[in-house]
Amino acid sequence: MYNSFAYNIIKIGVIFNFFINDAVDAHVTTNYTNGLSSYSSTFMRPNGNTNNYYFHAIVVRTFSTGSYNFTSNSTFDIYGSFHRYPVDITNPSQSIITYDYYNGGALHFQINLDLQSNQIYVLIVSTYSPNVTGLFTIIVEGPSNVELIHNDYFVLETTTTTTIRPMITSDYLGFLSSDNLQFNRPMSNSDNHYYQAIEITVTVSGTYIFMSSSTFNIYGYFYENSFDPYYPNLNLIASNNDNTQFRINITLQFQRKYILVITSFGYNITGAFLIKAIGPTPLLFTPINQIKSE
């Protein structure tokens, strides 16, 4: 005897089972794009032979336990290593879980991992060869979205270990004009360099990175306690001009007075500039008057 009720139950069960299997097999994709540049930090990557590999550290947090696939797409021969948190950048192999540089096809990595919910991991993107820069995208597929924290965290080196800490950016926009005073900057033989002195107020001791972006070939000088344009080498603690822009990595102490002097590589040069400071806390930039008197 034909039992239509049982048949309908079976049919509904097959349909229901289809949706369950479809849900189980579903994957969520998360994309992350960034780049390595000459401003990136360097280290000796796992299995490397020099300290000149640029790297970018990404904090990875998952919300569901399961299998995740990390694949790269880049303009260069990329190297990816997956680590337990925290990471000692002076000895990254100590915390490494796995690494890859070829399983994703030519120049790309592919890393498959079983990750635990609400655990923090670190993916370090680097290069197969040293001194290489370029853009990259990380594609993550898994049972849930993945939190990939960039620009908010970076790797800081200490004497004992290196951990990932919050990174805060402070900006200062300025302009060198013919109204600014001039001086003879260090390592120059001309008195005709316009300059702008900026007092830096630090509320938390730590390591800070100062980077410039300007319309001219810029020079940065860092002073402690005071700056005297007639004695520009006095109290000078750091300076840089790297291929038309500067980058200064410096440890600053709370309640110390620091002055950043912005000037040009050539003389009688004017133009706009942007200073970006990255570190554990916001910084206060206070320009010191160097305008010519009437």
Tab-separated table of C-alpha atoms in Angstrom:
chain	number	residue	atom	x	y	z
A	1	MET	CA	0.000	0.000	0.000
A	2	TYR	CA	1.403	3.432	-0.979
A	3	ASN	CA	2.003	5.604	2.046
A	4	SER	CA	1.980	9.217	0.850
A	5	PHE	CA	2.572	10.511	4.384
A	6	ALA	CA	5.801	8.512	4.767
A	7	TYR	CA	6.914	9.559	1.281
A	8	ASN	CA	6.393	13.225	2.103
A	9	ILE	CA	8.339	12.816	5.344
A	10	ILE	CA	11.224	11.229	3.420
A	11	LYS	CA	11.072	13.932	0.764
A	12	ILE	CA	11.091	16.691	3.383
A	13	GLY	CA	13.929	14.933	5.183
A	14	VAL	CA	16.014	14.817	1.999
A	15	ILE	CA	15.436	18.515	1.360
A	16	PHE	CA	16.204	19.381	4.989
A	17	ASN	CA	19.367	17.275	4.884
A	18	PHE	CA	20.428	19.034	1.694
A	19	PHE	CA	20.226	22.432	3.399
A	20	ILE	CA	22.118	21.142	6.448
A	21	ASN	CA	24.938	19.801	4.281
A	22	ASP	CA	24.980	23.022	2.293
A	23	ALA	CA	25.289	25.055	5.504
A	24	VAL	CA	28.066	22.825	6.825
A	25	ASP	CA	30.005	23.176	3.564
A	26	ALA	CA	29.506	26.941	3.371
A	27	HIS	CA	32.651	29.046	3.564
A	28	VAL	CA	33.046	32.695	4.405
A	29	THR	CA	35.742	34.686	2.609
A	30	THR	CA	37.716	37.506	4.212
A	31	ASN	CA	40.142	39.634	2.178
A	32	TYR	CA	43.029	41.761	3.397
A	33	THR	CA	45.224	44.019	1.220
A	34	ASN	CA	48.365	45.873	2.212
A	35	GLY	CA	51.970	46.228	1.130
A	36	LEU	CA	55.640	46.006	1.984
A	37	SER	CA	57.725	49.128	1.374
A	38	SER	CA	61.144	50.506	2.209
A	39	TYR	CA	59.478	51.963	5.341
A	40	SER	CA	58.478	48.481	6.566
A	41	SER	CA	60.383	46.892	9.430
A	42	THR	CA	62.901	44.154	8.703
A	43	PHE	CA	63.835	40.907	10.416
A	44	MET	CA	65.413	37.523	9.745
A	45	ARG	CA	62.465	35.424	8.645
A	46	PRO	CA	62.262	31.711	9.463
A	47	ASN	CA	64.787	29.828	7.304
A	48	GLY	CA	66.272	33.157	6.188
A	49	ASN	CA	69.942	34.100	6.065
A	50	THR	CA	69.893	37.895	6.625
A	51	ASN	CA	68.099	40.547	8.674
A	52	ASN	CA	66.938	42.353	5.523
A	53	TYR	CA	63.531	40.760	4.951
A	54	TYR	CA	60.706	43.313	5.100
A	55	PHE	CA	57.707	42.026	7.027
A	56	HIS	CA	54.123	42.907	7.918
A	57	ALA	CA	52.507	41.381	11.018
A	58	ILE	CA	48.762	40.683	11.041
A	59	VAL	CA	46.832	39.742	14.168
A	60	VAL	CA	44.335	36.992	13.331
A	61	ARG	CA	41.284	36.291	15.487
A	62	THR	CA	38.698	33.626	14.642
A	63	PHE	CA	35.114	33.413	15.891
A	64	SER	CA	34.409	29.761	15.056
A	65	THR	CA	36.566	26.691	15.550
A	66	GLY	CA	37.332	25.001	12.253
A	67	SER	CA	39.579	24.645	9.245
A	68	TYR	CA	40.793	27.862	7.588
A	69	ASN	CA	42.641	28.407	4.341
A	70	PHE	CA	45.016	31.395	3.927
A	71	THR	CA	46.089	32.140	0.355
A	72	SER	CA	48.227	35.014	-0.934
A	73	ASN	CA	48.177	37.026	-4.130
A	74	SER	CA	51.100	39.403	-4.565
A	75	THR	CA	53.345	41.282	-6.947
A	76	PHE	CA	56.423	39.556	-5.520
A	77	ASP	CA	57.636	36.148	-4.347
A	78	ILE	CA	55.906	36.063	-0.954
A	79	TYR	CA	56.645	34.134	2.231
A	80	GLY	CA	54.006	33.552	4.911
A	81	SER	CA	54.496	32.207	8.421
A	82	PHE	CA	51.777	31.520	10.998
A	83	HIS	CA	52.564	31.974	14.700
A	84	ARG	CA	51.180	31.615	18.169
A	85	TYR	CA	50.701	34.916	19.999
A	86	PRO	CA	52.902	36.668	21.112
A	87	VAL	CA	55.816	36.727	18.658
A	88	ASP	CA	59.456	37.437	19.454
A	89	ILE	CA	60.596	39.052	16.213
A	90	THR	CA	64.237	38.395	17.109
A	91	ASN	CA	63.433	34.667	17.216
A	92	PRO	CA	60.242	34.129	15.170
A	93	SER	CA	60.819	30.380	14.818
A	94	GLN	CA	60.144	30.017	18.537
A	95	SER	CA	56.410	30.644	18.066
A	96	ILE	CA	55.938	29.356	14.521
A	97	ILE	CA	53.113	26.949	13.734
A	98	THR	CA	53.710	26.564	10.005
A	99	TYR	CA	55.002	28.442	6.961
A	100	ASP	CA	54.706	28.350	3.181
A	101	TYR	CA	55.866	30.150	0.048
A	102	TYR	CA	54.856	27.975	-2.913
A	103	ASN	CA	51.724	25.855	-2.309
A	104	GLY	CA	49.447	28.641	-3.563
A	105	GLY	CA	51.017	28.508	-7.022
A	106	ALA	CA	53.814	30.566	-8.526
A	107	LEU	CA	55.077	33.186	-6.038
A	108	HIS	CA	52.173	32.591	-3.604
A	109	PHE	CA	51.614	30.762	-0.326
A	110	GLN	CA	48.712	28.634	0.848
A	111	ILE	CA	48.356	27.720	4.509
A	112	ASN	CA	45.629	25.364	5.791
A	113	LEU	CA	45.108	25.346	9.557
A	114	ASP	CA	42.646	24.180	12.202
A	115	LEU	CA	42.105	27.251	14.391
A	116	GLN	CA	40.313	27.631	17.717
A	117	SER	CA	37.530	30.108	18.378
A	118	ASN	CA	38.505	33.386	20.099
A	119	GLN	CA	42.205	32.547	19.938
A	120	ILE	CA	44.760	35.113	18.763
A	121	TYR	CA	47.297	34.151	16.116
A	122	VAL	CA	49.836	36.128	14.109
A	123	LEU	CA	50.374	35.875	10.353
A	124	ILE	CA	53.690	37.391	9.271
A	125	VAL	CA	53.877	38.317	5.599
A	126	SER	CA	57.410	38.572	4.264
A	127	THR	CA	59.383	37.828	1.112
A	128	TYR	CA	61.300	34.867	-0.229
A	129	SER	CA	64.282	37.096	-1.072
A	130	PRO	CA	65.611	40.009	1.016
A	131	ASN	CA	65.058	43.716	0.246
A	132	VAL	CA	61.895	43.103	-1.802
A	133	THR	CA	58.788	45.316	-1.700
A	134	GLY	CA	55.318	45.211	-3.247
A	135	LEU	CA	51.577	44.840	-2.730
A	136	PHE	CA	49.824	41.725	-1.445
A	137	THR	CA	46.344	40.401	-0.737
A	138	ILE	CA	45.497	37.663	1.766
A	139	ILE	CA	42.343	35.624	1.086
A	140	VAL	CA	40.979	33.679	4.054
A	141	GLU	CA	38.276	31.025	3.673
A	142	GLY	CA	36.662	29.308	6.647
A	143	PRO	CA	33.470	28.654	8.594
A	144	SER	CA	33.233	32.274	9.798
A	145	ASN	CA	34.621	35.739	9.301
A	146	VAL	CA	38.190	36.298	10.459
A	147	GLU	CA	39.349	39.490	12.159
A	148	LEU	CA	42.545	40.691	10.489
A	149	ILE	CA	43.909	43.677	12.390
A	150	HIS	CA	46.143	45.967	10.387
A	151	ASN	CA	47.480	49.469	11.127
A	152	ASP	CA	46.134	49.185	14.690
A	153	TYR	CA	48.840	46.755	15.781
A	154	PHE	CA	52.511	46.362	15.089
A	155	VAL	CA	55.520	44.468	16.377
A	156	LEU	CA	57.710	46.121	19.003
A	157	GLU	CA	61.079	44.728	19.999
A	158	THR	CA	62.079	44.643	23.674
A	159	THR	CA	65.066	43.167	25.474
A	160	THR	CA	63.096	40.097	26.530
A	161	THR	CA	60.348	39.502	24.028
A	162	THR	CA	58.469	41.137	21.207
A	163	THR	CA	54.731	41.472	21.476
A	164	ILE	CA	52.046	43.033	19.364
A	165	ARG	CA	50.786	46.280	20.861
A	166	PRO	CA	48.349	48.987	19.773
A	167	MET	CA	49.712	51.441	17.215
A	168	ILE	CA	48.365	54.994	17.212
A	169	THR	CA	49.029	57.489	14.444
A	170	SER	CA	49.458	61.255	14.940
A	171	ASP	CA	49.685	63.654	11.982
A	172	TYR	CA	51.124	67.134	11.559
A	173	LEU	CA	50.677	69.166	8.376
A	174	GLY	CA	53.067	72.072	7.822
A	175	PHE	CA	54.606	74.329	5.207
A	176	LEU	CA	58.044	75.814	4.614
A	177	SER	CA	57.819	79.275	3.090
A	178	SER	CA	60.011	82.309	2.512
A	179	ASP	CA	58.591	83.685	5.783
A	180	ASN	CA	60.392	80.988	7.777
A	181	LEU	CA	63.793	81.605	9.298
A	182	GLN	CA	66.872	80.021	7.744
A	183	PHE	CA	69.882	78.225	9.202
A	184	ASN	CA	72.876	76.140	8.241
A	185	ARG	CA	71.612	72.627	8.783
A	186	PRO	CA	74.024	69.861	9.885
A	187	MET	CA	76.007	68.369	6.990
A	188	SER	CA	75.486	71.454	4.827
A	189	ASN	CA	77.629	74.457	3.882
A	190	SER	CA	74.786	76.906	3.253
A	191	ASP	CA	72.917	79.229	5.622
A	192	ASN	CA	69.893	79.300	3.316
A	193	HIS	CA	67.811	76.364	4.540
A	194	TYR	CA	64.302	77.309	5.623
A	195	TYR	CA	63.246	75.372	8.718
A	196	GLN	CA	60.350	74.746	11.052
A	197	ALA	CA	60.874	73.565	14.646
A	198	ILE	CA	58.134	71.508	16.295
A	199	GLU	CA	58.033	70.580	19.967
A	200	ILE	CA	56.940	66.962	20.534
A	201	THR	CA	55.029	66.229	23.759
A	202	VAL	CA	55.154	62.581	24.866
A	203	THR	CA	52.693	61.175	27.421
A	204	VAL	CA	53.892	57.550	27.352
A	205	SER	CA	57.506	56.397	27.037
A	206	GLY	CA	58.117	54.081	24.106
A	207	THR	CA	59.395	53.604	20.571
A	208	TYR	CA	57.976	55.950	17.938
A	209	ILE	CA	58.345	56.104	14.166
A	210	PHE	CA	58.339	59.486	12.399
A	211	MET	CA	57.821	59.485	8.620
A	212	SER	CA	57.567	62.364	6.172
A	213	SER	CA	55.618	62.978	2.992
A	214	SER	CA	56.473	66.211	1.195
A	215	THR	CA	56.599	68.064	-2.092
A	216	PHE	CA	60.356	68.552	-1.753
A	217	ASN	CA	63.503	66.705	-0.708
A	218	ILE	CA	63.030	66.875	3.059
A	219	TYR	CA	65.376	66.478	6.036
A	220	GLY	CA	64.392	65.682	9.640
A	221	TYR	CA	66.465	66.428	12.769
A	222	PHE	CA	65.552	65.331	16.303
A	223	TYR	CA	66.778	67.271	19.340
A	224	GLU	CA	66.506	66.671	23.078
A	225	ASN	CA	66.040	69.523	25.608
A	226	SER	CA	66.574	72.441	23.204
A	227	PHE	CA	67.386	73.496	19.656
A	228	ASP	CA	69.724	76.365	18.770
A	229	PRO	CA	69.809	77.205	15.027
A	230	TYR	CA	73.272	78.749	15.504
A	231	TYR	CA	74.597	75.461	16.938
A	232	PRO	CA	72.554	72.850	15.033
A	233	ASN	CA	74.678	69.900	16.165
A	234	LEU	CA	74.084	70.656	19.860
A	235	ASN	CA	71.575	68.226	21.482
A	236	LEU	CA	71.054	66.459	18.138
A	237	ILE	CA	70.024	62.837	18.789
A	238	ALA	CA	68.793	61.622	15.380
A	239	SER	CA	68.497	62.708	11.748
A	240	ASN	CA	67.496	61.207	8.428
A	241	ASN	CA	66.980	61.846	4.736
A	242	ASP	CA	66.232	58.642	2.875
A	243	ASN	CA	65.617	59.039	-0.855
A	244	THR	CA	63.878	62.468	-0.573
A	245	GLN	CA	61.835	61.557	2.555
A	246	PHE	CA	62.866	60.772	6.120
A	247	ARG	CA	62.064	58.003	8.554
A	248	ILE	CA	63.270	58.247	12.155
A	249	ASN	CA	62.809	55.409	14.654
A	250	ILE	CA	63.412	56.757	18.139
A	251	THR	CA	62.722	55.922	21.795
A	252	LEU	CA	61.120	58.876	23.592
A	253	GLN	CA	60.727	59.323	27.347
A	254	PHE	CA	57.789	60.796	29.222
A	255	GLN	CA	58.366	64.339	30.592
A	256	ARG	CA	61.395	64.911	28.354
A	257	LYS	CA	61.462	67.797	25.883
A	258	TYR	CA	61.972	66.920	22.231
A	259	ILE	CA	62.111	69.132	19.156
A	260	LEU	CA	61.735	67.936	15.566
A	261	VAL	CA	63.243	70.328	13.017
A	262	ILE	CA	61.962	70.109	9.450
A	263	THR	CA	64.115	71.532	6.682
A	264	SER	CA	65.166	70.805	3.105
A	265	PHE	CA	68.057	68.964	1.529
A	266	GLY	CA	68.708	71.860	-0.847
A	267	TYR	CA	68.716	75.551	0.025
A	268	ASN	CA	65.993	78.160	-0.490
A	269	ILE	CA	63.429	75.364	-0.882
A	270	THR	CA	59.770	75.780	0.134
A	271	GLY	CA	56.751	73.475	0.087
A	272	ALA	CA	54.160	71.516	2.044
A	273	PHE	CA	54.927	68.511	4.231
A	274	LEU	CA	53.119	65.927	6.337
A	275	ILE	CA	54.666	64.252	9.386
A	276	LYS	CA	53.176	60.956	10.502
A	277	ALA	CA	54.146	59.604	13.935
A	278	ILE	CA	53.338	56.017	14.917
A	279	GLY	CA	53.629	54.742	18.474
A	280	PRO	CA	51.907	53.549	21.644
A	281	THR	CA	50.084	56.851	22.308
A	282	PRO	CA	49.085	60.067	20.504
A	283	LEU	CA	51.694	62.839	20.332
A	284	LEU	CA	51.161	66.575	20.573
A	285	PHE	CA	52.888	68.683	17.895
A	286	THR	CA	53.442	72.341	18.865
A	287	PRO	CA	55.152	74.568	16.277
A	288	ILE	CA	57.754	76.935	17.694
A	289	ASN	CA	57.691	80.407	16.139
A	290	GLN	CA	60.398	80.804	13.485
A	291	ILE	CA	58.761	83.503	11.377
A	292	LYS	CA	60.846	86.447	10.248
A	293	SER	CA	60.072	89.650	12.104
A	294	GLU	CA	58.856	92.623	10.090
